[in-house]
Short mmCIF file of C-alpha atoms in Angstrom, two decimals:
data_model
loop_
_atom_site.label_atom_id
_atom_site.label_comp_id
_atom_site.label_asym_id
_atom_site.label_seq_id
_atom_site.Cartn_x
_atom_site.Cartn_y
_atom_site.Cartn_z
CA UNK V 10 -18.78 40.22 -84.51
CA UNK V 11 -16.15 37.47 -84.14
CA UNK V 12 -14.76 37.27 -80.62
CA UNK V 13 -12.46 34.33 -81.36
CA UNK V 14 -8.91 34.18 -82.61
CA UNK V 15 -8.29 33.67 -86.31
CA UNK V 16 -6.77 30.55 -87.81
CA UNK V 17 -3.46 32.39 -88.29
CA UNK V 18 -3.43 33.50 -84.66
CA UNK V 19 -4.12 29.96 -83.47
CA UNK V 20 -1.27 28.67 -85.63
CA UNK V 21 0.98 31.28 -84.03
CA UNK V 22 -0.17 30.09 -80.61
CA UNK V 23 0.75 26.50 -81.49
CA UNK V 24 4.17 27.66 -82.72
CA UNK V 25 4.94 29.50 -79.48
CA UNK V 26 3.69 26.58 -77.38
CA UNK V 27 5.97 24.17 -79.29
CA UNK V 28 8.91 26.52 -78.79
CA UNK V 29 8.30 26.79 -75.07
CA UNK V 30 7.85 23.03 -74.75
CA UNK V 31 10.80 21.91 -76.89
CA UNK V 32 13.37 24.71 -76.77
CA UNK V 33 12.61 26.56 -73.54
CA UNK V 34 11.11 24.20 -70.93
CA UNK V 35 11.26 25.13 -67.27
CA UNK V 36 14.56 23.26 -66.89
CA UNK V 37 16.10 25.73 -69.36
CA UNK V 38 14.37 28.67 -67.69
CA UNK V 39 15.78 27.68 -64.31
CA UNK V 40 19.30 27.41 -65.74
CA UNK V 41 19.32 31.02 -66.97
CA UNK V 42 19.11 32.52 -63.46
CA UNK V 43 18.11 35.91 -64.80
CA UNK V 44 20.31 35.86 -67.89
CA UNK V 45 19.30 36.04 -71.53
CA UNK V 46 19.77 32.88 -73.59
CA UNK V 47 21.03 34.46 -76.81
CA UNK V 48 20.36 31.41 -78.94
CA UNK V 49 16.71 31.36 -77.86
CA UNK V 50 16.45 35.12 -78.38
CA UNK V 51 17.66 34.74 -81.95
CA UNK V 52 15.22 31.91 -82.53
CA UNK V 53 12.37 34.13 -81.33
CA UNK V 54 13.57 36.85 -83.71
CA UNK V 55 13.82 34.40 -86.61
CA UNK V 56 10.27 33.23 -85.91
CA UNK V 57 9.11 36.85 -86.25
CA UNK V 58 7.80 37.39 -82.73
CA UNK V 59 9.90 40.50 -82.10
CA UNK V 60 8.72 42.00 -85.39
CA UNK V 61 4.99 41.38 -84.95
CA UNK V 62 3.97 44.95 -84.09
CA UNK V 63 6.75 46.69 -86.05
CA UNK V 64 5.38 48.23 -89.29
CA UNK V 65 6.31 46.49 -92.53
CA UNK V 66 8.03 49.67 -93.74
CA UNK V 67 10.62 49.16 -90.98
CA UNK V 68 11.24 45.45 -91.45
CA UNK V 69 8.38 44.21 -89.30
CA UNK V 70 5.31 42.07 -89.80
CA UNK V 71 2.88 44.95 -89.31
CA UNK V 72 0.36 43.15 -87.09
CA UNK V 73 -1.39 44.34 -83.93
CA UNK V 74 -1.17 43.91 -80.18
CA UNK V 75 -3.96 41.33 -80.25
CA UNK V 76 -1.62 39.17 -82.34
CA UNK V 77 1.23 39.79 -79.90
CA UNK V 78 -1.18 38.75 -77.13
CA UNK V 79 -0.92 35.15 -78.33
CA UNK V 80 2.88 35.20 -77.98
CA UNK V 81 2.77 36.82 -74.55
CA UNK V 82 0.18 34.39 -73.21
CA UNK V 83 2.01 31.27 -74.34
CA UNK V 84 5.46 32.54 -73.36
CA UNK V 85 4.02 33.43 -69.95
CA UNK V 86 2.73 29.88 -69.62
CA UNK V 87 6.33 28.67 -69.65
CA UNK V 88 7.73 31.60 -67.61
CA UNK V 89 9.85 32.66 -70.56
CA UNK V 90 13.01 34.57 -69.61
CA UNK V 91 13.02 36.42 -72.95
CA UNK V 92 12.46 40.22 -72.63
CA UNK V 93 9.60 40.25 -75.14
CA UNK V 94 7.55 42.76 -73.13
CA UNK V 95 10.39 45.31 -72.94
CA UNK V 96 11.10 44.84 -76.64
CA UNK V 97 7.43 45.39 -77.49
CA UNK V 98 7.25 48.53 -75.34
CA UNK V 99 10.35 49.96 -77.00
CA UNK V 100 8.86 49.27 -80.44
CA UNK V 101 5.56 50.85 -79.39
CA UNK V 102 7.19 53.96 -77.93
CA UNK V 103 9.45 54.55 -80.93
CA UNK V 104 6.72 53.80 -83.43
CA UNK V 105 4.28 56.17 -81.74
CA UNK V 106 6.46 59.13 -80.75
CA UNK V 107 9.83 59.18 -82.56
CA UNK V 108 10.70 60.92 -85.81
CA UNK V 109 11.17 59.01 -89.05
CA UNK V 110 14.96 58.98 -88.74
CA UNK V 111 14.82 57.35 -85.30
CA UNK V 112 12.21 54.86 -86.48
CA UNK V 113 14.32 54.01 -89.51
CA UNK V 114 17.37 53.31 -87.39
CA UNK V 115 15.88 51.47 -84.42
CA UNK V 116 12.71 49.66 -85.44
CA UNK V 117 14.53 47.29 -87.86
CA UNK V 118 17.05 46.51 -85.13
CA UNK V 119 14.23 45.75 -82.71
CA UNK V 120 12.48 43.53 -85.24
CA UNK V 121 15.64 41.53 -85.96
CA UNK V 122 16.59 41.16 -82.30
CA UNK V 123 19.92 42.91 -82.86
CA UNK V 124 18.98 45.54 -80.29
CA UNK V 125 17.75 44.17 -76.95
CA UNK V 126 15.96 46.86 -74.97
CA UNK V 127 15.51 47.47 -71.30
CA UNK V 128 12.88 50.04 -70.39
CA UNK V 129 12.88 52.48 -67.48
CA UNK V 130 9.91 54.82 -67.13
CA UNK V 131 9.14 55.88 -63.56
CA UNK V 132 11.82 56.42 -60.96
CA UNK V 133 9.50 55.00 -58.29
CA UNK V 134 7.49 51.95 -59.39
CA UNK V 135 4.71 52.75 -56.92
CA UNK V 136 4.25 56.27 -58.33
CA UNK V 137 2.66 55.87 -61.76
CA UNK V 138 2.59 59.51 -62.74
CA UNK V 139 4.60 61.84 -64.96
CA UNK V 140 5.83 63.55 -61.80
CA UNK V 141 7.47 60.24 -60.92
CA UNK V 142 10.06 60.83 -63.67
CA UNK V 143 13.02 62.68 -62.18
CA UNK V 144 16.03 61.75 -64.32
CA UNK V 145 17.21 65.02 -65.88
CA UNK V 146 17.33 65.06 -69.67
CA UNK V 147 19.51 67.03 -72.08
CA UNK V 148 22.49 66.50 -74.34
CA UNK V 149 24.18 64.45 -71.63
CA UNK V 150 22.43 62.37 -69.00
CA UNK V 151 23.68 62.29 -65.44
CA UNK V 152 21.78 60.58 -62.69
CA UNK V 153 20.23 57.30 -61.63
CA UNK V 154 17.32 55.45 -63.18
CA UNK V 155 16.17 52.53 -61.00
CA UNK V 156 13.82 49.71 -61.95
CA UNK V 157 14.91 49.36 -65.57
CA UNK V 158 13.27 46.21 -66.86
CA UNK V 159 15.56 43.53 -68.31
CA UNK V 160 18.57 45.82 -67.87
CA UNK V 161 21.10 43.03 -67.12
CA UNK V 162 20.61 41.49 -70.58
CA UNK V 163 19.95 44.66 -72.58
CA UNK V 164 22.16 46.12 -75.27
CA UNK V 165 20.23 49.42 -75.15
CA UNK V 166 18.08 51.24 -72.63
CA UNK V 167 14.97 53.33 -73.28
CA UNK V 168 14.78 55.80 -70.39
CA UNK V 169 12.20 58.44 -69.55
CA UNK V 170 13.77 61.82 -68.72
CA UNK V 171 12.56 65.26 -67.70
CA UNK V 172 13.70 68.74 -68.71
CA UNK V 173 11.57 71.17 -66.77
CA UNK V 174 8.01 70.25 -67.71
CA UNK V 175 9.05 68.47 -70.91
CA UNK V 176 9.32 64.70 -71.07
CA UNK V 177 11.57 62.73 -73.40
CA UNK V 178 12.50 59.15 -74.06
CA UNK V 179 16.23 58.63 -74.54
CA UNK V 180 17.93 55.65 -76.16
CA UNK V 181 21.21 54.86 -74.41
CA UNK V 182 23.84 52.20 -75.07
CA UNK V 183 23.74 49.86 -72.08
CA UNK V 184 27.54 49.75 -72.14
CA UNK V 185 27.63 53.52 -71.48
CA UNK V 186 25.72 53.13 -68.23
CA UNK V 187 26.84 51.54 -65.00
CA UNK V 188 24.28 48.79 -64.42
CA UNK V 189 23.67 47.02 -61.15
CA UNK V 190 21.15 44.24 -60.74
CA UNK V 191 18.34 44.81 -58.26
CA UNK V 192 17.11 41.96 -56.09
CA UNK V 193 13.74 40.64 -57.15
CA UNK V 194 11.40 37.78 -56.35
CA UNK V 195 11.20 36.46 -59.93
CA UNK V 196 14.52 35.67 -61.61
CA UNK V 197 12.83 35.55 -65.04
CA UNK V 198 11.94 39.24 -64.67
CA UNK V 199 15.21 40.97 -63.78
CA UNK V 200 15.51 44.68 -63.06
CA UNK V 201 18.53 46.89 -62.82
CA UNK V 202 19.60 50.35 -61.76
CA UNK V 203 21.29 52.42 -64.45
CA UNK V 204 23.76 55.04 -63.25
CA UNK V 205 24.67 57.58 -65.90
CA UNK V 206 27.58 60.01 -65.85
CA UNK V 207 27.41 62.50 -68.74
CA UNK V 208 26.13 59.87 -71.15
CA UNK V 209 25.15 61.16 -74.59
CA UNK V 210 21.96 59.43 -75.79
CA UNK V 211 22.02 57.70 -79.15
CA UNK V 212 18.63 59.33 -79.78
CA UNK V 213 16.01 61.24 -77.81
CA UNK V 214 12.49 62.26 -78.66
CA UNK V 215 9.72 64.11 -76.83
CA UNK V 216 6.70 62.32 -75.41
CA UNK V 217 3.47 63.81 -74.17
CA UNK V 218 1.72 62.73 -71.00
CA UNK V 219 -0.81 60.95 -73.23
CA UNK V 220 2.04 59.06 -74.91
CA UNK V 221 3.45 58.08 -71.53
CA UNK V 222 0.03 56.95 -70.31
CA UNK V 223 -0.49 54.90 -73.47
CA UNK V 224 2.87 53.20 -73.05
CA UNK V 225 2.15 52.42 -69.40
CA UNK V 226 -1.22 50.95 -70.32
CA UNK V 227 0.47 48.77 -72.94
CA UNK V 228 2.85 47.52 -70.25
CA UNK V 229 -0.04 46.73 -67.91
CA UNK V 230 -1.82 44.81 -70.65
CA UNK V 231 1.36 42.94 -71.61
CA UNK V 232 2.08 41.61 -68.12
CA UNK V 233 -1.59 40.69 -67.68
CA UNK V 234 -1.45 38.68 -70.90
CA UNK V 235 1.61 36.85 -69.62
CA UNK V 236 -0.26 36.22 -66.38
CA UNK V 237 -3.03 34.38 -68.25
CA UNK V 238 -0.69 31.68 -69.46
CA UNK V 239 1.14 31.45 -66.15
CA UNK V 240 -2.09 31.18 -64.16
CA UNK V 241 -3.42 28.50 -66.50
CA UNK V 242 -0.16 26.58 -66.03
CA UNK V 243 -0.65 26.71 -62.24
CA UNK V 244 -4.20 25.41 -62.62
CA UNK V 245 -3.08 22.56 -64.91
CA UNK V 246 -0.18 21.63 -62.62
CA UNK V 247 -2.38 21.65 -59.53
CA UNK V 248 -5.23 19.74 -61.17
CA UNK V 249 -2.85 17.02 -62.27
CA UNK V 250 -1.45 16.77 -58.76
CA UNK V 251 -4.95 16.65 -57.25
CA UNK V 252 -5.85 13.76 -59.55
CA UNK V 253 -2.71 11.79 -58.67
CA UNK V 254 -2.18 12.50 -54.97
CA UNK V 255 -3.88 9.78 -52.95
CA UNK V 256 -5.09 10.59 -49.44
CA UNK V 257 -7.42 8.33 -47.43
CA UNK V 258 -7.56 5.95 -50.39
CA UNK V 259 -8.85 8.64 -52.78
CA UNK V 260 -7.34 11.32 -55.03
CA UNK V 261 -7.47 14.60 -53.15
CA UNK V 262 -9.27 16.11 -56.13
CA UNK V 263 -12.35 14.14 -55.06
CA UNK V 264 -12.82 16.29 -51.98
CA UNK V 265 -14.96 19.42 -52.12
CA UNK V 266 -12.40 21.60 -50.39
CA UNK V 267 -10.00 20.98 -53.27
CA UNK V 268 -12.62 21.07 -56.03
CA UNK V 269 -13.95 24.46 -54.95
CA UNK V 270 -10.51 26.06 -54.90
CA UNK V 271 -9.70 24.71 -58.37
CA UNK V 272 -13.06 25.98 -59.63
CA UNK V 273 -12.39 29.43 -58.17
CA UNK V 274 -9.01 29.48 -59.92
CA UNK V 275 -10.66 28.66 -63.25
CA UNK V 276 -13.32 31.38 -62.86
CA UNK V 277 -10.74 34.01 -61.95
CA UNK V 278 -8.54 33.13 -64.93
CA UNK V 279 -11.44 33.27 -67.39
CA UNK V 280 -12.52 36.62 -65.94
CA UNK V 281 -9.24 38.49 -66.30
CA UNK V 282 -8.51 36.67 -69.57
CA UNK V 283 -11.54 38.22 -71.25
CA UNK V 284 -10.68 41.64 -69.82
CA UNK V 285 -7.08 41.34 -71.05
CA UNK V 286 -8.10 40.25 -74.55
CA UNK V 287 -10.38 43.26 -74.86
CA UNK V 288 -7.66 45.61 -73.63
CA UNK V 289 -5.15 44.14 -76.11
CA UNK V 290 -7.66 44.66 -78.93
CA UNK V 291 -8.30 48.24 -77.77
CA UNK V 292 -4.62 49.22 -78.06
CA UNK V 293 -4.87 49.39 -81.85
CA UNK V 294 -8.59 49.41 -82.58
CA UNK V 295 -10.17 51.47 -79.78
CA UNK V 296 -7.41 53.50 -78.08
CA UNK V 297 -9.93 55.78 -76.36
CA UNK V 298 -11.20 52.75 -74.46
CA UNK V 299 -7.73 51.48 -73.55
CA UNK V 300 -7.18 53.29 -70.21
CA UNK V 301 -10.26 51.84 -68.52
CA UNK V 302 -9.88 48.44 -70.21
CA UNK V 303 -6.23 48.15 -69.19
CA UNK V 304 -6.98 49.14 -65.59
CA UNK V 305 -9.86 46.67 -65.25
CA UNK V 306 -7.75 43.82 -66.60
CA UNK V 307 -4.64 44.64 -64.56
CA UNK V 308 -6.61 45.28 -61.35
CA UNK V 309 -8.37 41.93 -61.54
CA UNK V 310 -5.16 40.05 -62.41
CA UNK V 311 -3.19 41.80 -59.67
CA UNK V 312 -5.58 40.38 -57.07
CA UNK V 313 -6.50 37.06 -58.67
CA UNK V 314 -3.15 35.75 -59.92
CA UNK V 315 -1.35 35.94 -56.53
CA UNK V 316 -4.34 34.20 -54.98
CA UNK V 317 -4.07 31.49 -57.66
CA UNK V 318 -0.34 31.19 -57.02
CA UNK V 319 -0.88 30.78 -53.27
CA UNK V 320 -3.62 28.19 -53.76
CA UNK V 321 -1.48 26.32 -56.27
CA UNK V 322 1.35 25.98 -53.78
CA UNK V 323 -1.00 25.28 -50.89
CA UNK V 324 -2.86 22.48 -52.63
CA UNK V 325 0.44 20.77 -53.31
CA UNK V 326 1.12 20.66 -49.59
CA UNK V 327 4.70 20.78 -48.36
CA UNK V 328 6.17 19.78 -51.71
CA UNK V 329 4.80 22.99 -53.28
CA UNK V 330 7.16 25.07 -51.14
CA UNK V 331 10.32 23.28 -52.23
CA UNK V 332 12.70 24.91 -54.70
CA UNK V 333 12.81 21.73 -56.78
CA UNK V 334 9.11 21.87 -57.56
CA UNK V 335 7.69 24.22 -60.19
CA UNK V 336 4.65 25.53 -58.31
CA UNK V 337 6.74 28.04 -56.36
CA UNK V 338 8.10 29.54 -59.60
CA UNK V 339 4.59 30.55 -60.62
CA UNK V 340 3.88 31.95 -57.18
CA UNK V 341 6.94 34.18 -57.57
CA UNK V 342 5.73 35.34 -60.99
CA UNK V 343 2.32 36.14 -59.51
CA UNK V 344 3.92 38.30 -56.82
CA UNK V 345 5.93 40.14 -59.50
CA UNK V 346 2.84 40.75 -61.64
CA UNK V 347 0.94 42.21 -58.68
CA UNK V 348 2.86 45.49 -58.66
CA UNK V 349 4.12 45.74 -62.26
CA UNK V 350 2.76 48.84 -64.03
CA UNK V 351 0.45 49.62 -61.12
CA UNK V 352 -1.08 47.44 -58.41
CA UNK V 353 -4.74 46.56 -57.89
CA UNK V 354 -5.49 49.61 -55.72
CA UNK V 355 -4.08 51.99 -58.33
CA UNK V 356 -5.97 50.43 -61.21
CA UNK V 357 -9.30 50.01 -59.39
CA UNK V 358 -9.20 53.67 -58.34
CA UNK V 359 -8.28 54.68 -61.90
CA UNK V 360 -11.04 52.58 -63.44
CA UNK V 361 -13.55 54.06 -61.03
CA UNK V 362 -12.38 57.59 -61.83
CA UNK V 363 -12.55 56.96 -65.57
CA UNK V 364 -16.05 55.57 -65.07
CA UNK V 365 -17.17 58.78 -63.38
CA UNK V 366 -17.19 57.51 -59.78
#
């Protein structure tokens, strides 16, 4: 069994890394301040990243989540402001649960980047359960859906609704909803509250609890994959600083107190990286194993990445806390990742339950 990435996947990784280095460095990311750089979004679409997991029959590339993992990891390394995760979740939800007519209309628009999706599942982000969906469904939607990912930049919203015991996903024009930005710690991961007043969905389709769970697990895997690249960037940034910062006539990286913390960061990254890769593979090739794999990966990352972010800032000393320095940007991303699609407590408890404990 080959546990490595293929030559094509490695070429894709190099392409994304070049894009993030040349077209979307951190100076560009900082300048967006939560907005969507349309030119970069179109470049990502032209490069085929948005079409990776869309079937070929609907204008996509027809690859798998393990291929998308490469894009998410490298875009996470540069703290990309592009809503690739929300776009991938919309493609996954529509591809899995919608009828052929809905797929035919929306999947090509997702693949081309014409439609930019924000996704709102649970009305309370700390309550990852079907009962946490309270927005009433029907022919017209009236109510409030908070915590819609990437809502400020979206052209369309994919919202989970409830009619009695039945769950649906509704596609809504963002212009038909009243959107207000919600304050957040990471400006590259904006959220918004969508207020709807008798808004007719462009499309709606039923989803089962299993479908909803699958979509949530995909989200947990996606943000964990982004966390790999971001955590590795923190380690690289901090290692470089430790090699260059002179204290008592020696680089601070010479001292055991610094070495041990850098080594712990490396071990933690490699640990949740392997868990995340397996979970990404399981999405398409072993879906029965996905729930436990996703929870193990997300639980580990939810604890480890914030710790890495704190150590990265701390090892830089006072300069790490300044807004001008990049270390604090990764700390903010680590704090955002901690609670996205379930925190460590939720996923450890779930993994234990799925394991029969």
